[in-house]
Every structure is written in structure tokens, then in C-alpha cells.
mmCIF file of C-alpha atoms in Angstrom:
data_model
loop_
_atom_site.group_PDB
_atom_site.id
_atom_site.type_symbol
_atom_site.label_atom_id
_atom_site.label_comp_id
_atom_site.label_asym_id
_atom_site.label_seq_id
_atom_site.Cartn_x
_atom_site.Cartn_y
_atom_site.Cartn_z
ATOM 1 C CA MET A 1 2.372 5.796 18.451
ATOM 2 C CA LYS A 2 1.514 2.480 20.138
ATOM 3 C CA THR A 3 3.614 -0.447 19.025
ATOM 4 C CA THR A 4 1.675 -3.449 20.374
ATOM 5 C CA LEU A 5 -1.714 -4.822 19.405
ATOM 6 C CA THR A 6 -3.913 -4.976 22.507
ATOM 7 C CA LEU A 7 -6.407 -7.688 23.336
ATOM 8 C CA CYS A 8 -9.079 -5.003 23.123
ATOM 9 C CA ALA A 9 -8.095 -4.263 19.534
ATOM 10 C CA ILE A 10 -8.337 -7.934 18.618
ATOM 11 C CA SER A 11 -11.724 -8.171 20.342
ATOM 12 C CA SER A 12 -12.911 -5.164 18.351
ATOM 13 C CA LEU A 13 -11.922 -6.829 15.106
ATOM 14 C CA CYS A 14 -13.839 -9.927 16.099
ATOM 15 C CA ALA A 15 -16.891 -7.828 16.937
ATOM 16 C CA LEU A 16 -16.738 -6.222 13.521
ATOM 17 C CA GLY A 17 -16.837 -9.684 11.965
ATOM 18 C CA MET A 18 -13.382 -9.417 10.394
ATOM 19 C CA LEU A 19 -11.777 -12.407 12.081
ATOM 20 C CA THR A 20 -13.117 -15.909 11.612
ATOM 21 C CA ALA A 21 -11.826 -19.365 12.275
ATOM 22 C CA PRO A 22 -9.122 -20.543 9.853
ATOM 23 C CA ALA A 23 -10.313 -22.339 6.762
ATOM 24 C CA ALA A 24 -10.880 -26.036 7.274
ATOM 25 C CA GLU A 25 -8.183 -28.313 5.984
ATOM 26 C CA ASN A 26 -10.512 -29.898 3.436
ATOM 27 C CA ASP A 27 -11.096 -26.426 1.941
ATOM 28 C CA LYS A 28 -7.418 -26.389 1.034
ATOM 29 C CA GLU A 29 -7.387 -29.735 -0.722
ATOM 30 C CA ASP A 30 -6.473 -29.712 -4.373
ATOM 31 C CA MET A 31 -5.159 -26.127 -4.081
ATOM 32 C CA LYS A 32 -2.260 -25.963 -6.496
ATOM 33 C CA ALA A 33 0.523 -23.632 -5.361
ATOM 34 C CA PRO A 34 0.637 -20.621 -7.720
ATOM 35 C CA GLU A 35 3.812 -20.090 -9.702
ATOM 36 C CA TYR A 36 5.516 -16.708 -9.423
ATOM 37 C CA ARG A 37 8.897 -15.030 -9.394
ATOM 38 C CA THR A 38 10.113 -11.682 -8.096
ATOM 39 C CA ILE A 39 11.879 -9.113 -10.259
ATOM 40 C CA ASP A 40 15.284 -7.982 -9.016
ATOM 41 C CA LYS A 41 16.158 -4.388 -9.918
ATOM 42 C CA PRO A 42 18.930 -2.076 -8.634
ATOM 43 C CA SER A 43 18.199 -0.064 -5.498
ATOM 44 C CA VAL A 44 18.832 3.664 -5.124
ATOM 45 C CA ASP A 45 21.487 4.917 -2.707
ATOM 46 C CA LEU A 46 19.696 6.565 0.212
ATOM 47 C CA SER A 47 22.766 8.651 1.056
ATOM 48 C CA GLN A 48 21.852 10.823 -1.956
ATOM 49 C CA PHE A 49 18.674 11.996 -0.225
ATOM 50 C CA LYS A 50 18.244 14.671 2.423
ATOM 51 C CA LYS A 51 18.117 13.473 6.034
ATOM 52 C CA ASP A 52 16.686 15.912 8.557
ATOM 53 C CA ALA A 53 17.516 16.477 12.231
ATOM 54 C CA ASP A 54 14.770 14.040 13.307
ATOM 55 C CA GLY A 55 16.275 11.212 11.262
ATOM 56 C CA TYR A 56 13.740 11.261 8.428
ATOM 57 C CA ILE A 57 14.992 10.674 4.890
ATOM 58 C CA HIS A 58 13.102 12.837 2.397
ATOM 59 C CA LEU A 59 12.017 10.642 -0.518
ATOM 60 C CA PHE A 60 10.765 13.588 -2.566
ATOM 61 C CA ASP A 61 12.662 16.858 -2.949
ATOM 62 C CA GLY A 62 9.648 18.824 -4.213
ATOM 63 C CA LYS A 63 11.294 19.382 -7.600
ATOM 64 C CA THR A 64 12.157 16.063 -9.251
ATOM 65 C CA LEU A 65 11.151 12.406 -9.222
ATOM 66 C CA LYS A 66 14.676 11.290 -8.344
ATOM 67 C CA GLY A 67 14.582 7.782 -6.871
ATOM 68 C CA TRP A 68 11.118 6.998 -8.224
ATOM 69 C CA ARG A 69 10.091 4.767 -11.141
ATOM 70 C CA GLY A 70 7.089 2.902 -12.396
ATOM 71 C CA TYR A 71 6.172 -0.437 -10.873
ATOM 72 C CA GLY A 72 7.759 -3.083 -13.096
ATOM 73 C CA LYS A 73 9.396 -0.349 -15.183
ATOM 74 C CA ASP A 74 12.705 1.490 -15.481
ATOM 75 C CA ASN A 75 11.089 4.853 -16.190
ATOM 76 C CA VAL A 76 8.565 7.139 -14.507
ATOM 77 C CA PRO A 77 5.176 6.847 -16.272
ATOM 78 C CA SER A 78 4.366 10.192 -17.856
ATOM 79 C CA ARG A 79 1.098 10.674 -15.980
ATOM 80 C CA TRP A 80 3.182 11.162 -12.830
ATOM 81 C CA VAL A 81 4.521 14.712 -12.736
ATOM 82 C CA VAL A 82 5.947 17.228 -10.281
ATOM 83 C CA GLU A 83 3.590 20.181 -9.865
ATOM 84 C CA ASP A 84 3.758 22.995 -7.296
ATOM 85 C CA GLY A 85 6.029 21.021 -4.985
ATOM 86 C CA CYS A 86 3.834 17.892 -5.196
ATOM 87 C CA ILE A 87 3.864 14.544 -6.954
ATOM 88 C CA ARG A 88 0.687 14.553 -9.011
ATOM 89 C CA PHE A 89 -0.981 11.778 -10.933
ATOM 90 C CA LYS A 90 -2.879 13.142 -13.918
ATOM 91 C CA GLY A 91 -6.154 11.260 -13.979
ATOM 92 C CA SER A 92 -7.874 9.897 -17.063
ATOM 93 C CA GLY A 93 -10.213 12.892 -17.170
ATOM 94 C CA SER A 94 -7.346 15.381 -17.337
ATOM 95 C CA GLY A 95 -7.373 16.172 -21.053
ATOM 96 C CA GLU A 96 -3.845 15.465 -22.297
ATOM 97 C CA ALA A 97 -3.539 12.592 -19.794
ATOM 98 C CA GLN A 98 -5.550 10.454 -22.198
ATOM 99 C CA THR A 99 -2.401 9.898 -24.259
ATOM 100 C CA LEU A 100 0.075 9.632 -21.371
ATOM 101 C CA GLU A 101 1.531 6.477 -19.823
ATOM 102 C CA GLY A 102 0.027 5.328 -16.535
ATOM 103 C CA GLY A 103 0.896 2.784 -13.872
ATOM 104 C CA ASP A 104 1.755 2.753 -10.189
ATOM 105 C CA LEU A 105 4.784 4.638 -8.883
ATOM 106 C CA ILE A 106 7.348 3.170 -6.458
ATOM 107 C CA PHE A 107 10.393 4.489 -4.641
ATOM 108 C CA ALA A 108 13.267 2.286 -5.793
ATOM 109 C CA HIS A 109 14.478 1.083 -2.410
ATOM 110 C CA GLN A 110 13.101 -1.695 -0.224
ATOM 111 C CA PHE A 111 12.332 -0.835 3.407
ATOM 112 C CA LYS A 112 11.877 -3.215 6.331
ATOM 113 C CA ASN A 113 11.158 -1.443 9.645
ATOM 114 C CA PHE A 114 10.168 2.186 9.166
ATOM 115 C CA GLU A 115 7.863 5.082 9.850
ATOM 116 C CA LEU A 116 6.557 6.755 6.701
ATOM 117 C CA GLU A 117 4.953 10.194 6.720
ATOM 118 C CA LEU A 118 3.377 12.102 3.846
ATOM 119 C CA GLU A 119 0.456 14.315 2.899
ATOM 120 C CA TRP A 120 -2.133 13.612 0.208
ATOM 121 C CA LYS A 121 -5.238 15.048 -1.378
ATOM 122 C CA VAL A 122 -7.611 13.784 -4.052
ATOM 123 C CA SER A 123 -9.950 15.330 -6.575
ATOM 124 C CA LYS A 124 -13.710 14.999 -6.094
ATOM 125 C CA GLY A 125 -14.595 11.322 -6.335
ATOM 126 C CA GLY A 126 -10.889 10.413 -6.333
ATOM 127 C CA ASN A 127 -9.348 7.064 -5.381
ATOM 128 C CA SER A 128 -5.711 6.063 -4.851
ATOM 129 C CA GLY A 129 -3.636 4.209 -2.278
ATOM 130 C CA ILE A 130 -0.315 3.910 -0.480
ATOM 131 C CA PHE A 131 1.369 0.502 -0.686
ATOM 132 C CA TYR A 132 4.140 -0.823 1.546
ATOM 133 C CA LEU A 133 6.336 -3.942 1.637
ATOM 134 C CA ALA A 134 5.551 -4.321 -2.071
ATOM 135 C CA GLN A 135 7.363 -6.799 -4.306
ATOM 136 C CA GLU A 136 7.620 -6.674 -8.090
ATOM 137 C CA VAL A 137 6.154 -10.019 -9.078
ATOM 138 C CA GLU A 138 5.581 -11.986 -12.250
ATOM 139 C CA GLY A 139 3.112 -14.849 -12.283
ATOM 140 C CA LYS A 140 2.880 -17.676 -14.793
ATOM 141 C CA ASP A 141 -0.213 -17.590 -16.961
ATOM 142 C CA PRO A 142 -1.688 -21.116 -16.634
ATOM 143 C CA ALA A 143 -3.208 -20.888 -20.107
ATOM 144 C CA THR A 144 -0.067 -19.876 -22.009
ATOM 145 C CA GLY A 145 2.743 -20.787 -19.614
ATOM 146 C CA LYS A 146 4.195 -17.287 -20.091
ATOM 147 C CA TRP A 147 5.311 -14.959 -17.314
ATOM 148 C CA ARG A 148 3.367 -11.722 -16.846
ATOM 149 C CA LEU A 149 3.675 -8.773 -14.475
ATOM 150 C CA GLU A 150 1.205 -8.950 -11.605
ATOM 151 C CA PRO A 151 -0.353 -5.793 -10.082
ATOM 152 C CA ILE A 152 1.345 -4.205 -7.074
ATOM 153 C CA TYR A 153 -1.624 -4.861 -4.769
ATOM 154 C CA ILE A 154 -1.176 -8.595 -5.146
ATOM 155 C CA SER A 155 1.807 -8.454 -2.758
ATOM 156 C CA ALA A 156 1.405 -5.259 -0.722
ATOM 157 C CA PRO A 157 -0.958 -4.110 2.039
ATOM 158 C CA GLU A 158 -2.718 -0.910 1.008
ATOM 159 C CA ALA A 159 -3.588 2.171 3.024
ATOM 160 C CA GLN A 160 -6.598 3.509 1.151
ATOM 161 C CA VAL A 161 -6.623 7.072 -0.212
ATOM 162 C CA LEU A 162 -10.183 8.121 -1.037
ATOM 163 C CA ASP A 163 -12.771 10.847 -1.259
ATOM 164 C CA ASN A 164 -15.113 9.198 1.236
ATOM 165 C CA GLU A 165 -18.034 11.429 0.418
ATOM 166 C CA ASN A 166 -18.136 10.970 -3.340
ATOM 167 C CA HIS A 167 -16.436 7.688 -4.295
ATOM 168 C CA PRO A 168 -18.664 4.559 -4.268
ATOM 169 C CA ASP A 169 -15.908 2.397 -2.783
ATOM 170 C CA ALA A 170 -16.515 4.108 0.569
ATOM 171 C CA ARG A 171 -19.865 2.277 0.767
ATOM 172 C CA LEU A 172 -18.524 -1.115 -0.327
ATOM 173 C CA GLY A 173 -16.541 -3.668 1.638
ATOM 174 C CA LYS A 174 -17.430 -4.244 5.308
ATOM 175 C CA LYS A 175 -17.928 -1.703 8.101
ATOM 176 C CA GLY A 176 -16.150 1.028 6.133
ATOM 177 C CA ASN A 177 -12.964 -0.941 5.473
ATOM 178 C CA ARG A 178 -12.494 0.753 2.096
ATOM 179 C CA LYS A 179 -12.581 4.298 3.419
ATOM 180 C CA SER A 180 -9.556 6.576 3.686
ATOM 181 C CA MET A 181 -6.466 5.101 5.443
ATOM 182 C CA SER A 182 -8.243 1.811 6.118
ATOM 183 C CA LEU A 183 -6.262 -1.367 5.546
ATOM 184 C CA TYR A 184 -8.012 -1.884 2.236
ATOM 185 C CA ASP A 185 -10.806 -4.465 2.389
ATOM 186 C CA MET A 186 -9.716 -5.701 5.827
ATOM 187 C CA ILE A 187 -9.700 -3.153 8.694
ATOM 188 C CA PRO A 188 -11.639 0.134 8.763
ATOM 189 C CA ALA A 189 -9.867 3.303 9.868
ATOM 190 C CA ILE A 190 -11.391 4.290 13.221
ATOM 191 C CA PRO A 191 -11.990 7.126 13.857
ATOM 192 C CA GLN A 192 -12.651 8.089 10.241
ATOM 193 C CA ASN A 193 -11.280 11.619 10.272
ATOM 194 C CA ALA A 194 -10.391 12.255 6.628
ATOM 195 C CA LYS A 195 -10.785 15.747 5.214
ATOM 196 C CA PRO A 196 -12.911 16.388 2.094
ATOM 197 C CA ALA A 197 -11.688 16.185 -1.490
ATOM 198 C CA GLY A 198 -9.276 18.974 -2.352
ATOM 199 C CA GLU A 199 -7.962 19.319 1.208
ATOM 200 C CA TRP A 200 -4.645 17.953 2.482
ATOM 201 C CA ASN A 201 -4.577 14.932 4.777
ATOM 202 C CA LYS A 202 -1.645 13.712 6.852
ATOM 203 C CA ALA A 203 -0.797 10.012 6.621
ATOM 204 C CA LYS A 204 1.571 7.967 8.749
ATOM 205 C CA ILE A 205 2.424 4.274 8.342
ATOM 206 C CA LEU A 206 4.528 2.463 10.946
ATOM 207 C CA VAL A 207 5.915 -0.996 10.202
ATOM 208 C CA TYR A 208 8.014 -2.507 12.973
ATOM 209 C CA LYS A 209 8.742 -6.224 13.265
ATOM 210 C CA GLY A 210 5.274 -7.119 12.064
ATOM 211 C CA THR A 211 3.327 -4.452 13.925
ATOM 212 C CA VAL A 212 1.615 -2.044 11.531
ATOM 213 C CA ILE A 213 -0.140 1.207 12.455
ATOM 214 C CA HIS A 214 -1.889 3.619 10.102
ATOM 215 C CA GLY A 215 -2.234 7.209 11.260
ATOM 216 C CA GLN A 216 -4.492 9.835 9.731
ATOM 217 C CA ASN A 217 -4.503 13.519 10.607
ATOM 218 C CA ASP A 218 -2.544 12.939 13.840
ATOM 219 C CA GLU A 219 -4.660 10.032 15.120
ATOM 220 C CA ASP A 220 -3.920 6.288 15.042
ATOM 221 C CA VAL A 221 -6.729 4.680 13.045
ATOM 222 C CA VAL A 222 -5.583 1.106 12.223
ATOM 223 C CA GLU A 223 -3.380 -1.382 14.056
ATOM 224 C CA TYR A 224 -2.599 -5.031 13.268
ATOM 225 C CA HIS A 225 0.166 -7.659 13.171
ATOM 226 C CA LEU A 226 1.617 -9.159 9.998
ATOM 227 C CA TRP A 227 2.708 -12.804 9.718
ATOM 228 C CA THR A 228 0.323 -13.978 12.429
ATOM 229 C CA GLN A 229 -2.791 -16.143 12.505
ATOM 230 C CA GLN A 230 -4.793 -12.920 12.798
ATOM 231 C CA TRP A 231 -3.315 -11.693 9.501
ATOM 232 C CA THR A 232 -4.018 -15.002 7.745
ATOM 233 C CA ASP A 233 -7.598 -15.025 9.004
ATOM 234 C CA MET A 234 -8.211 -11.479 7.785
ATOM 235 C CA LEU A 235 -6.931 -12.391 4.343
ATOM 236 C CA GLN A 236 -9.229 -15.410 4.222
ATOM 237 C CA VAL A 237 -12.351 -13.253 4.611
ATOM 238 C CA SER A 238 -11.183 -10.568 2.178
ATOM 239 C CA LYS A 239 -11.050 -10.350 -1.612
ATOM 240 C CA PHE A 240 -7.523 -11.801 -1.315
ATOM 241 C CA SER A 241 -8.603 -15.146 0.160
ATOM 242 C CA GLN A 242 -6.937 -18.382 -0.857
ATOM 243 C CA ALA A 243 -10.096 -19.594 -2.562
ATOM 244 C CA ARG A 244 -10.717 -16.387 -4.533
ATOM 245 C CA TRP A 245 -7.170 -15.401 -5.430
ATOM 246 C CA PRO A 246 -4.501 -18.018 -4.550
ATOM 247 C CA LEU A 247 -1.499 -15.983 -5.713
ATOM 248 C CA ALA A 248 -2.549 -12.846 -3.822
ATOM 249 C CA PHE A 249 -3.155 -14.920 -0.694
ATOM 250 C CA GLU A 250 0.264 -16.579 -0.983
ATOM 251 C CA LEU A 251 2.113 -13.285 -1.491
ATOM 252 C CA LEU A 252 0.195 -11.210 1.052
ATOM 253 C CA ASN A 253 0.310 -13.926 3.689
ATOM 254 C CA ASN A 254 4.097 -13.745 3.332
ATOM 255 C CA CYS A 255 4.303 -10.075 2.347
ATOM 256 C CA GLY A 256 7.776 -8.620 2.221
ATOM 257 C CA GLY A 257 9.168 -11.943 1.015
ATOM 258 C CA LYS A 258 11.898 -13.853 2.823
ATOM 259 C CA ASP A 259 13.578 -10.626 3.961
ATOM 260 C CA ARG A 260 10.268 -9.051 5.072
ATOM 261 C CA GLN A 261 10.929 -5.822 3.247
ATOM 262 C CA GLY A 262 9.614 -4.085 0.150
ATOM 263 C CA TYR A 263 8.825 -0.938 -1.818
ATOM 264 C CA ILE A 264 6.691 2.064 -0.970
ATOM 265 C CA GLY A 265 4.170 2.603 -3.773
ATOM 266 C CA LEU A 266 1.628 5.213 -4.875
ATOM 267 C CA GLN A 267 -1.399 3.984 -6.804
ATOM 268 C CA ASP A 268 -2.648 4.903 -10.241
ATOM 269 C CA HIS A 269 -6.397 4.389 -9.868
ATOM 270 C CA GLY A 270 -7.193 6.662 -12.790
ATOM 271 C CA ASP A 271 -8.042 9.727 -10.682
ATOM 272 C CA ASP A 272 -6.197 12.946 -9.910
ATOM 273 C CA VAL A 273 -4.220 12.665 -6.676
ATOM 274 C CA TRP A 274 -1.394 14.683 -5.119
ATOM 275 C CA PHE A 275 1.333 13.717 -2.615
ATOM 276 C CA ARG A 276 3.902 15.885 -0.827
ATOM 277 C CA ASN A 277 6.290 15.971 2.148
ATOM 278 C CA ILE A 278 7.132 12.285 1.720
ATOM 279 C CA LYS A 279 9.698 11.177 4.271
ATOM 280 C CA ILE A 280 10.714 7.974 6.027
ATOM 281 C CA LYS A 281 12.591 7.066 9.197
ATOM 282 C CA ILE A 282 14.345 3.692 9.191
ATOM 283 C CA LEU A 283 13.839 1.837 12.479
ATOM 284 C CA ASP A 284 16.286 -0.687 13.914
#
């Protein structure tokens, strides 16, 4: 995989209308800094997980959900199950799932520089996502002054998982930036080479010192740099802009927190989705 963002790539983003000039200073006036705090929970010991000859740590053994838990929880939500060597989320239309506990799933260890590989498939019309550098965050409700758990996507970039042919989100956003393995609502995956619902797709996410690359079915489809003016500008023209969602902008603009690391997460979007062969290589 490439590890540097070329000038051509930046020019392409500009041509697609995804980069604009930074917000004027007077647009930021009277913006009150949002109040939030991160949740500190114990991390799993990675030495307990299989490491293969290529240096990948296997985060899922195909049999149990060892090392996984719900976002903001100590348990695994009951809609997440192991089935036929896969992690499956039982969607809201799956009969008994109506009474089961939902929520996003995270691997309980924070990663900094890494290459993540996995396979996924969705049901017809299905929607999910893969989060990285996620924090567990509570925000203060301005009306009540009480702390409340914020959603995982408020702090984590998302690689979209989607049935492009049948889910309406594929036709929303800009230039296809909500299709499969796009950086959700910011950069479209190009080429868009996802397989249809019910078929397995390969996903790869590289994060290395701010450079991020999404791969889909053995092709690089997204590339960008975190913690740069480019990243800030993309946020400002997305649903996570400072004007629309100040807390999301603050957290995503500084995603990974002070240590620039975070959790890998799998999204509960209410639809059936399956993941398998989840492994990660830690990069120096």
C-alpha cells in the first residue's frame, strides 16, 4: 500500500468539491467549547491472542468474543453472536433480535499505528461500519448538566459497510461518499468495487502516523491525512462540522485523543452484518 498522500490525490479531492477554504474567524465567534470526558476502562492483554507468521494478531478466534465488549459497556450486547466462524449482528428484523440488547461492538484495546484486515458481508439493504481510533466519550447535557454516553461515531472515522445497490444511503452524501469503504460523508471510495449483498468483501485499513488508507477487495480506494488542515477542512463541509455538531468536530479534529490511539469498532446500524478473519498488525 502507498503511505503518502500525493498532490494528485489532494487535487482530486478539490475537484470533487470536498475541500474548501477554512471557516472564517467570525464564523467561530461565540462558539462555546463543548464539555466532554473520556471513559477509562481496562485493556485486554494482546499476548493472549494468536499471532501469525506475518505478524498479524488475530482479534477473533472464530469461536468466541474474547476481547470484545459493547461500546460504553462491560458486556457484549446480546445481538452480537458468533455464528459459523463469524461475528454476526442480528438485525432488528431477525425475529428474536427484537428483544435482544444492541449497541456497537469494540475490541478492548487501543491501537495507534496499525494495519487492520477483515472480511464482511451484509444482508440485502444492510448498513454497518468499521470505526478506528475511537474513544469512549461522555458529553455534558447542557439542559440537565448530567453526563451522558455519546455515540462512537462522534470520535471515530468510519469506513462505511453498505449494500450499495439497495440501501438509500448510497445515493446520499456527495459524489458517493457514503458508499462501501468510503470515509463516511467525506471521501468516496474510488474505484467502488464492492460485491453485492450476501457476498464477502475484503477490507483493509492502514493508519500510520496520520496517513490513513482504506482498501477494498485488494485495491486502495481512500487515502487521506489526519491532524492536518486538509482533515479539518473536510470535517467543516461534512455533517460533523463545527457549526452543525461542535462536539463531533472537536473530537474528530483531534481523533485518537492526546495519545492518537483508539478502539476498533463494529457498528450496530440495525441490519444483519457478518465479520470474519479479523486481524491487525501493529506498526512501529
